Amino acid sequence: MSSITQIINLLGIISLVNGHFGYNRRDQHIWIQKFKSCAGKLQSPISISSFKSIALPLPALELIGYHDILTGPLYLKNNGHSVVININNNVTSTRLPYIFGGSLKINKTYEMDHLHFHWGAKNNRGSEHIINGVRYPMEMHIVHRNKIYSNLSNALNHEDGLVVLGIFFQLQEEDNRSLYPILNNLLGVQWLNKEKELDTPIVLASLLPHNTDVFYTYKGSLTTPPCNEVVTWIIFPTPIPISYSQLNKFRLISSGEDVLVDNYRKLQNIGLRKVYVRKLNSFLFAKYNTTTYNVTNLTWFWR
């Protein structure tokens, strides 16, 4: 390795230590050097195939508080690698949206922590997960923390710490009006570390696809350093719309060095992991002889 390459790698590692990281191939290689978990066997994102997924009549995913106005104050922030909506720490847990059911163990409840986006410089890329060979131009992650852990940092130390909902965006000509509360404030966070209080309320259900009955689920990780393998992923295959002009507003965001685009991680090896898909039909009901599958019998790995 040349001295110049060593210096470049060292600068990249220093940047990671300071909380900044990049998404080009060299930068993602540096993730692995600094954070051992990034080289783990349960890494995300992955390519999902409906033909290779295991169909089960899983329970419905219950989304509590998703149809209510998200209580504030809410803050939109440019952290240099995404645009994030954080919930003010003063909001009491009794007012936070939460989820349970689906592939999650009985009596496990997960509260919303934040949401963020990944998008591409071109319309043929941007999402982190790929489904049936399709990469969408943007993907949103709604991050939830296991209620038994006091905060996100604590949850990152436990294998059942997080559940992340993955939502794809599909381009169309007309604006998606449900995105106005976010897009109308993007200009206020164009520059690195800028933060702005949202001036319009948000209803989380308006950011979800109409069909949440079908979803894919697997065990994985954070898609950014430190890549902790503590995430149960729930991916909705039905995308929500976004217009060309709306997506282009995300492409004006600054990373502090350049425009912030292509902020998605390369695909990871699925290895021995199973991917499940929730489907409800008479064949599955007959096969499992139950209305919904008992998730206590769920195994996440091929043996």
mmCIF file of C-alpha atoms in Angstrom:
data_model
loop_
_atom_site.group_PDB
_atom_site.id
_atom_site.type_symbol
_atom_site.label_atom_id
_atom_site.label_comp_id
_atom_site.label_asym_id
_atom_site.label_seq_id
_atom_site.Cartn_x
_atom_site.Cartn_y
_atom_site.Cartn_z
ATOM 1 C CA MET A 1 0.000 0.000 0.000
ATOM 2 C CA SER A 2 1.396 3.404 -0.994
ATOM 3 C CA SER A 3 1.905 6.160 1.573
ATOM 4 C CA ILE A 4 -0.721 8.286 -0.225
ATOM 5 C CA THR A 5 -3.279 5.487 0.046
ATOM 6 C CA GLN A 6 -2.448 5.043 3.730
ATOM 7 C CA ILE A 7 -2.981 8.761 4.349
ATOM 8 C CA ILE A 8 -6.315 8.704 2.498
ATOM 9 C CA ASN A 9 -7.483 5.700 4.530
ATOM 10 C CA LEU A 10 -6.339 7.326 7.764
ATOM 11 C CA LEU A 11 -8.272 10.492 6.942
ATOM 12 C CA GLY A 12 -11.334 8.370 6.235
ATOM 13 C CA ILE A 13 -11.029 6.595 9.582
ATOM 14 C CA ILE A 14 -10.625 9.913 11.413
ATOM 15 C CA SER A 15 -13.752 11.143 9.671
ATOM 16 C CA LEU A 16 -15.636 8.029 10.859
ATOM 17 C CA VAL A 17 -14.486 8.589 14.435
ATOM 18 C CA ASN A 18 -15.877 12.117 14.221
ATOM 19 C CA GLY A 19 -19.243 10.782 13.076
ATOM 20 C CA HIS A 20 -18.866 11.558 9.361
ATOM 21 C CA PHE A 21 -18.687 8.903 6.672
ATOM 22 C CA GLY A 22 -19.009 8.644 2.926
ATOM 23 C CA TYR A 23 -20.729 6.228 0.574
ATOM 24 C CA ASN A 24 -18.300 5.731 -2.300
ATOM 25 C CA ARG A 25 -16.599 2.363 -2.653
ATOM 26 C CA ARG A 26 -13.417 3.429 -0.869
ATOM 27 C CA ASP A 27 -15.341 4.986 2.003
ATOM 28 C CA GLN A 28 -17.458 1.879 2.511
ATOM 29 C CA HIS A 29 -14.293 -0.208 2.591
ATOM 30 C CA ILE A 30 -13.031 2.031 5.413
ATOM 31 C CA TRP A 31 -16.214 1.323 7.405
ATOM 32 C CA ILE A 32 -15.074 -2.282 7.721
ATOM 33 C CA GLN A 33 -11.594 -1.274 8.882
ATOM 34 C CA LYS A 34 -12.948 0.871 11.701
ATOM 35 C CA PHE A 35 -16.109 -0.992 12.696
ATOM 36 C CA LYS A 36 -15.768 -4.776 12.823
ATOM 37 C CA SER A 37 -19.538 -5.249 12.819
ATOM 38 C CA CYS A 38 -19.635 -3.852 9.287
ATOM 39 C CA ALA A 39 -17.960 -7.103 8.173
ATOM 40 C CA GLY A 40 -20.474 -9.289 10.028
ATOM 41 C CA LYS A 41 -22.698 -12.025 8.604
ATOM 42 C CA LEU A 42 -26.030 -10.286 9.313
ATOM 43 C CA GLN A 43 -25.451 -7.076 7.415
ATOM 44 C CA SER A 44 -27.981 -4.924 5.573
ATOM 45 C CA PRO A 45 -29.225 -4.054 3.008
ATOM 46 C CA ILE A 46 -29.926 -7.148 0.944
ATOM 47 C CA SER A 47 -31.566 -8.093 -2.324
ATOM 48 C CA ILE A 48 -35.009 -9.569 -1.649
ATOM 49 C CA SER A 49 -36.609 -12.127 -3.964
ATOM 50 C CA SER A 50 -40.280 -13.037 -3.632
ATOM 51 C CA PHE A 51 -39.459 -16.441 -5.144
ATOM 52 C CA LYS A 52 -36.873 -17.249 -2.471
ATOM 53 C CA SER A 53 -38.822 -15.805 0.461
ATOM 54 C CA ILE A 54 -40.851 -18.027 2.761
ATOM 55 C CA ALA A 55 -44.555 -17.187 2.723
ATOM 56 C CA LEU A 56 -46.307 -17.361 6.098
ATOM 57 C CA PRO A 57 -49.657 -16.138 7.487
ATOM 58 C CA LEU A 58 -47.892 -13.905 10.011
ATOM 59 C CA PRO A 59 -49.960 -11.679 12.307
ATOM 60 C CA ALA A 60 -50.705 -8.164 11.102
ATOM 61 C CA LEU A 61 -48.230 -5.459 11.961
ATOM 62 C CA GLU A 62 -50.019 -3.150 14.388
ATOM 63 C CA LEU A 63 -49.165 0.535 13.875
ATOM 64 C CA ILE A 64 -50.382 2.429 16.931
ATOM 65 C CA GLY A 65 -50.474 6.216 16.708
ATOM 66 C CA TYR A 66 -49.644 6.190 13.002
ATOM 67 C CA HIS A 67 -52.990 7.760 12.107
ATOM 68 C CA ASP A 68 -52.627 10.528 14.681
ATOM 69 C CA ILE A 69 -50.826 13.813 14.207
ATOM 70 C CA LEU A 70 -47.225 13.219 15.215
ATOM 71 C CA THR A 71 -46.744 15.276 18.342
ATOM 72 C CA GLY A 72 -43.940 17.795 18.376
ATOM 73 C CA PRO A 73 -41.928 19.715 18.317
ATOM 74 C CA LEU A 74 -40.433 17.847 15.355
ATOM 75 C CA TYR A 75 -37.068 18.730 13.853
ATOM 76 C CA LEU A 76 -35.702 18.156 10.371
ATOM 77 C CA LYS A 77 -31.896 17.916 10.261
ATOM 78 C CA ASN A 78 -29.178 17.510 7.662
ATOM 79 C CA ASN A 79 -26.564 15.343 9.389
ATOM 80 C CA GLY A 80 -24.303 15.099 6.340
ATOM 81 C CA HIS A 81 -25.383 11.635 5.272
ATOM 82 C CA SER A 82 -29.181 11.899 5.321
ATOM 83 C CA VAL A 83 -32.135 14.100 6.135
ATOM 84 C CA VAL A 84 -33.583 13.052 9.484
ATOM 85 C CA ILE A 85 -36.785 13.821 11.355
ATOM 86 C CA ASN A 86 -36.010 13.590 15.037
ATOM 87 C CA ILE A 87 -38.586 13.567 17.810
ATOM 88 C CA ASN A 88 -37.842 16.024 20.585
ATOM 89 C CA ASN A 89 -36.591 14.286 23.728
ATOM 90 C CA ASN A 90 -39.223 16.143 25.716
ATOM 91 C CA VAL A 91 -41.980 14.100 24.102
ATOM 92 C CA THR A 92 -43.167 11.525 26.614
ATOM 93 C CA SER A 93 -43.157 7.859 25.638
ATOM 94 C CA THR A 94 -46.931 7.690 26.086
ATOM 95 C CA ARG A 95 -47.271 10.006 23.074
ATOM 96 C CA LEU A 96 -44.864 8.189 20.741
ATOM 97 C CA PRO A 97 -46.161 5.979 17.912
ATOM 98 C CA TYR A 98 -45.297 2.321 18.419
ATOM 99 C CA ILE A 99 -45.564 -1.017 16.661
ATOM 100 C CA PHE A 100 -46.051 -4.675 17.575
ATOM 101 C CA GLY A 101 -47.186 -7.894 15.907
ATOM 102 C CA GLY A 102 -46.006 -9.066 12.519
ATOM 103 C CA SER A 103 -42.828 -11.129 12.857
ATOM 104 C CA LEU A 104 -42.030 -9.600 16.251
ATOM 105 C CA LYS A 105 -42.101 -11.722 19.361
ATOM 106 C CA ILE A 106 -45.209 -11.608 21.500
ATOM 107 C CA ASN A 107 -45.160 -8.821 24.109
ATOM 108 C CA LYS A 108 -42.389 -6.967 22.250
ATOM 109 C CA THR A 109 -43.284 -3.327 21.596
ATOM 110 C CA TYR A 110 -41.159 -0.836 19.660
ATOM 111 C CA GLU A 111 -41.433 2.965 19.855
ATOM 112 C CA MET A 112 -40.607 5.301 17.005
ATOM 113 C CA ASP A 113 -37.250 7.067 17.350
ATOM 114 C CA HIS A 114 -36.720 8.838 14.037
ATOM 115 C CA LEU A 115 -37.008 8.519 10.279
ATOM 116 C CA HIS A 116 -34.561 9.261 7.482
ATOM 117 C CA PHE A 117 -34.088 8.886 3.728
ATOM 118 C CA HIS A 118 -31.695 7.387 1.166
ATOM 119 C CA TRP A 119 -31.765 8.593 -2.459
ATOM 120 C CA GLY A 120 -29.809 8.475 -5.682
ATOM 121 C CA ALA A 121 -28.255 10.945 -8.110
ATOM 122 C CA LYS A 122 -30.113 9.180 -10.943
ATOM 123 C CA ASN A 123 -33.656 7.832 -11.106
ATOM 124 C CA ASN A 124 -32.528 4.217 -11.456
ATOM 125 C CA ARG A 125 -30.881 4.058 -8.036
ATOM 126 C CA GLY A 126 -31.176 5.311 -4.480
ATOM 127 C CA SER A 127 -32.942 2.682 -2.405
ATOM 128 C CA GLU A 128 -30.821 0.494 -0.166
ATOM 129 C CA HIS A 129 -32.829 -2.706 -0.534
ATOM 130 C CA ILE A 130 -33.585 -4.238 -3.902
ATOM 131 C CA ILE A 131 -36.774 -6.197 -4.411
ATOM 132 C CA ASN A 132 -37.162 -8.653 -7.301
ATOM 133 C CA GLY A 133 -34.292 -6.950 -9.100
ATOM 134 C CA VAL A 134 -35.761 -3.440 -8.808
ATOM 135 C CA ARG A 135 -33.862 -0.614 -7.120
ATOM 136 C CA TYR A 136 -36.132 2.346 -6.440
ATOM 137 C CA PRO A 137 -34.938 5.990 -6.513
ATOM 138 C CA MET A 138 -35.492 6.509 -2.771
ATOM 139 C CA GLU A 139 -36.100 4.557 0.423
ATOM 140 C CA MET A 140 -37.318 5.813 3.792
ATOM 141 C CA HIS A 141 -36.500 4.143 7.101
ATOM 142 C CA ILE A 142 -38.684 4.578 10.164
ATOM 143 C CA VAL A 143 -36.573 3.459 13.119
ATOM 144 C CA HIS A 144 -38.184 2.007 16.240
ATOM 145 C CA ARG A 145 -36.536 1.196 19.571
ATOM 146 C CA ASN A 146 -37.479 -1.693 21.835
ATOM 147 C CA LYS A 147 -39.369 -0.082 24.729
ATOM 148 C CA ILE A 148 -37.451 -2.072 27.339
ATOM 149 C CA TYR A 149 -34.311 -0.095 26.465
ATOM 150 C CA SER A 150 -34.061 3.480 27.707
ATOM 151 C CA ASN A 151 -32.627 5.063 24.557
ATOM 152 C CA LEU A 152 -31.274 4.332 21.095
ATOM 153 C CA SER A 153 -27.669 3.977 22.287
ATOM 154 C CA ASN A 154 -28.739 1.340 24.786
ATOM 155 C CA ALA A 155 -30.848 -0.505 22.225
ATOM 156 C CA LEU A 156 -27.847 -0.786 19.886
ATOM 157 C CA ASN A 157 -26.249 -3.205 22.369
ATOM 158 C CA HIS A 158 -29.052 -5.792 22.144
ATOM 159 C CA GLU A 159 -29.975 -8.131 19.299
ATOM 160 C CA ASP A 160 -33.677 -7.267 19.704
ATOM 161 C CA GLY A 161 -32.933 -3.557 19.994
ATOM 162 C CA LEU A 162 -34.467 -2.107 16.821
ATOM 163 C CA VAL A 163 -37.151 -2.579 14.220
ATOM 164 C CA VAL A 164 -36.869 -0.567 11.011
ATOM 165 C CA LEU A 165 -39.695 -0.143 8.520
ATOM 166 C CA GLY A 166 -38.458 0.227 4.932
ATOM 167 C CA ILE A 167 -40.628 2.154 2.463
ATOM 168 C CA PHE A 168 -39.824 2.547 -1.240
ATOM 169 C CA PHE A 169 -40.619 5.587 -3.399
ATOM 170 C CA GLN A 170 -41.695 5.362 -7.040
ATOM 171 C CA LEU A 171 -41.551 8.273 -9.458
ATOM 172 C CA GLN A 172 -44.655 9.845 -10.972
ATOM 173 C CA GLU A 173 -45.486 13.147 -12.685
ATOM 174 C CA GLU A 174 -47.729 14.592 -9.977
ATOM 175 C CA ASP A 175 -46.588 15.712 -6.537
ATOM 176 C CA ASN A 176 -47.309 13.575 -3.509
ATOM 177 C CA ARG A 177 -49.014 16.120 -1.269
ATOM 178 C CA SER A 178 -48.324 14.012 1.824
ATOM 179 C CA LEU A 179 -44.630 14.900 1.441
ATOM 180 C CA TYR A 180 -45.240 18.679 1.579
ATOM 181 C CA PRO A 181 -44.596 18.994 5.357
ATOM 182 C CA ILE A 182 -41.075 17.650 4.769
ATOM 183 C CA LEU A 183 -40.307 19.116 1.344
ATOM 184 C CA ASN A 184 -41.450 22.608 2.274
ATOM 185 C CA ASN A 185 -38.727 22.656 4.938
ATOM 186 C CA LEU A 186 -35.871 21.050 2.963
ATOM 187 C CA LEU A 187 -34.403 24.364 1.873
ATOM 188 C CA GLY A 188 -33.937 25.272 5.536
ATOM 189 C CA VAL A 189 -31.604 22.301 6.055
ATOM 190 C CA GLN A 190 -29.736 22.437 2.757
ATOM 191 C CA TRP A 191 -26.394 22.916 4.480
ATOM 192 C CA LEU A 192 -24.561 20.514 6.784
ATOM 193 C CA ASN A 193 -25.821 20.332 10.388
ATOM 194 C CA LYS A 194 -28.691 22.711 9.727
ATOM 195 C CA GLU A 195 -31.803 21.896 11.741
ATOM 196 C CA LYS A 196 -35.305 23.300 11.395
ATOM 197 C CA GLU A 197 -38.496 22.818 13.354
ATOM 198 C CA LEU A 198 -41.273 21.579 11.078
ATOM 199 C CA ASP A 199 -44.034 24.120 10.650
ATOM 200 C CA THR A 200 -46.636 21.607 9.416
ATOM 201 C CA PRO A 201 -47.877 18.542 11.323
ATOM 202 C CA ILE A 202 -47.184 15.023 10.059
ATOM 203 C CA VAL A 203 -49.361 11.921 10.131
ATOM 204 C CA LEU A 204 -47.077 8.909 9.731
ATOM 205 C CA ALA A 205 -49.737 6.817 7.986
ATOM 206 C CA SER A 206 -49.626 9.310 5.103
ATOM 207 C CA LEU A 207 -45.998 8.261 4.510
ATOM 208 C CA LEU A 208 -46.832 4.553 4.304
ATOM 209 C CA PRO A 209 -48.132 2.572 1.316
ATOM 210 C CA HIS A 210 -51.852 1.885 1.245
ATOM 211 C CA ASN A 211 -51.113 -1.837 1.477
ATOM 212 C CA THR A 212 -49.238 -2.694 4.663
ATOM 213 C CA ASP A 213 -50.746 -6.181 4.884
ATOM 214 C CA VAL A 214 -47.918 -7.677 2.811
ATOM 215 C CA PHE A 215 -44.341 -7.214 4.009
ATOM 216 C CA TYR A 216 -40.946 -8.923 3.951
ATOM 217 C CA THR A 217 -38.968 -9.411 7.133
ATOM 218 C CA TYR A 218 -35.469 -10.578 8.005
ATOM 219 C CA LYS A 219 -32.714 -10.143 10.602
ATOM 220 C CA GLY A 220 -30.088 -7.571 9.741
ATOM 221 C CA SER A 221 -28.137 -4.507 10.758
ATOM 222 C CA LEU A 222 -27.855 -0.771 10.613
ATOM 223 C CA THR A 223 -26.897 0.272 7.086
ATOM 224 C CA THR A 224 -24.478 2.897 8.415
ATOM 225 C CA PRO A 225 -21.532 2.653 10.800
ATOM 226 C CA PRO A 226 -21.236 1.119 13.338
ATOM 227 C CA CYS A 227 -23.434 -1.488 11.507
ATOM 228 C CA ASN A 228 -24.794 -3.104 14.700
ATOM 229 C CA GLU A 229 -26.591 -6.368 13.933
ATOM 230 C CA VAL A 230 -29.616 -5.524 16.063
ATOM 231 C CA VAL A 231 -32.333 -4.827 13.486
ATOM 232 C CA THR A 232 -35.463 -6.701 12.532
ATOM 233 C CA TRP A 233 -36.261 -5.328 9.099
ATOM 234 C CA ILE A 234 -39.829 -5.008 7.852
ATOM 235 C CA ILE A 235 -39.933 -4.033 4.171
ATOM 236 C CA PHE A 236 -43.147 -3.054 2.399
ATOM 237 C CA PRO A 237 -43.007 -4.031 -1.303
ATOM 238 C CA THR A 238 -45.695 -1.542 -2.366
ATOM 239 C CA PRO A 239 -44.011 1.817 -3.067
ATOM 240 C CA ILE A 240 -45.423 5.272 -2.386
ATOM 241 C CA PRO A 241 -45.289 8.014 -5.023
ATOM 242 C CA ILE A 242 -42.946 10.964 -5.325
ATOM 243 C CA SER A 243 -42.731 13.382 -8.249
ATOM 244 C CA TYR A 244 -39.601 14.141 -10.236
ATOM 245 C CA SER A 245 -39.496 17.706 -8.925
ATOM 246 C CA GLN A 246 -39.940 16.536 -5.337
ATOM 247 C CA LEU A 247 -37.086 14.029 -5.590
ATOM 248 C CA ASN A 248 -34.835 16.663 -7.138
ATOM 249 C CA LYS A 249 -35.234 18.793 -4.006
ATOM 250 C CA PHE A 250 -33.467 16.060 -2.013
ATOM 251 C CA ARG A 251 -30.630 16.204 -4.533
ATOM 252 C CA LEU A 252 -29.901 19.829 -3.582
ATOM 253 C CA ILE A 253 -28.927 18.869 -0.026
ATOM 254 C CA SER A 254 -25.245 19.388 0.835
ATOM 255 C CA SER A 255 -23.060 16.824 2.578
ATOM 256 C CA GLY A 256 -20.647 19.564 3.598
ATOM 257 C CA GLU A 257 -18.294 18.697 0.744
ATOM 258 C CA ASP A 258 -20.591 18.118 -2.217
ATOM 259 C CA VAL A 259 -24.237 17.489 -3.004
ATOM 260 C CA LEU A 260 -25.632 14.626 -0.947
ATOM 261 C CA VAL A 261 -26.669 11.880 -3.355
ATOM 262 C CA ASP A 262 -26.223 8.110 -3.674
ATOM 263 C CA ASN A 263 -26.279 7.792 0.121
ATOM 264 C CA TYR A 264 -27.041 4.087 0.053
ATOM 265 C CA ARG A 265 -24.931 1.141 1.158
ATOM 266 C CA LYS A 266 -23.889 -1.572 -1.264
ATOM 267 C CA LEU A 267 -25.800 -4.857 -1.071
ATOM 268 C CA GLN A 268 -24.669 -7.353 1.553
ATOM 269 C CA ASN A 269 -24.491 -11.134 1.388
ATOM 270 C CA ILE A 270 -27.661 -12.730 2.724
ATOM 271 C CA GLY A 271 -25.735 -15.840 3.832
ATOM 272 C CA LEU A 272 -27.788 -18.352 5.823
ATOM 273 C CA ARG A 273 -30.559 -15.923 6.660
ATOM 274 C CA LYS A 274 -34.196 -16.564 5.858
ATOM 275 C CA VAL A 275 -36.495 -13.878 4.479
ATOM 276 C CA TYR A 276 -40.182 -14.218 5.280
ATOM 277 C CA VAL A 277 -43.087 -12.631 3.485
ATOM 278 C CA ARG A 278 -46.492 -12.165 5.108
ATOM 279 C CA LYS A 279 -49.235 -13.563 2.901
ATOM 280 C CA LEU A 280 -52.779 -14.538 3.712
ATOM 281 C CA ASN A 281 -54.422 -17.200 1.565
ATOM 282 C CA SER A 282 -56.362 -20.423 1.961
ATOM 283 C CA PHE A 283 -53.358 -22.607 1.106
ATOM 284 C CA LEU A 284 -51.283 -21.169 3.929
ATOM 285 C CA PHE A 285 -54.198 -21.358 6.353
ATOM 286 C CA ALA A 286 -54.603 -25.054 5.543
ATOM 287 C CA LYS A 287 -50.872 -25.767 5.690
ATOM 288 C CA TYR A 288 -50.390 -24.215 9.124
ATOM 289 C CA ASN A 289 -53.905 -24.966 10.405
ATOM 290 C CA THR A 290 -54.195 -21.593 12.090
ATOM 291 C CA THR A 291 -55.478 -18.103 11.352
ATOM 292 C CA THR A 292 -52.022 -16.613 11.731
ATOM 293 C CA TYR A 293 -48.647 -18.177 12.269
ATOM 294 C CA ASN A 294 -47.312 -18.487 15.827
ATOM 295 C CA VAL A 295 -44.138 -16.401 15.684
ATOM 296 C CA THR A 296 -42.619 -18.292 18.614
ATOM 297 C CA ASN A 297 -41.909 -21.024 16.044
ATOM 298 C CA LEU A 298 -40.100 -18.636 13.712
ATOM 299 C CA THR A 299 -36.470 -19.455 12.906
ATOM 300 C CA TRP A 300 -34.372 -16.856 11.138
ATOM 301 C CA PHE A 301 -31.528 -18.997 9.795
ATOM 302 C CA TRP A 302 -31.067 -22.090 7.641
ATOM 303 C CA ARG A 303 -29.406 -24.881 9.531
#
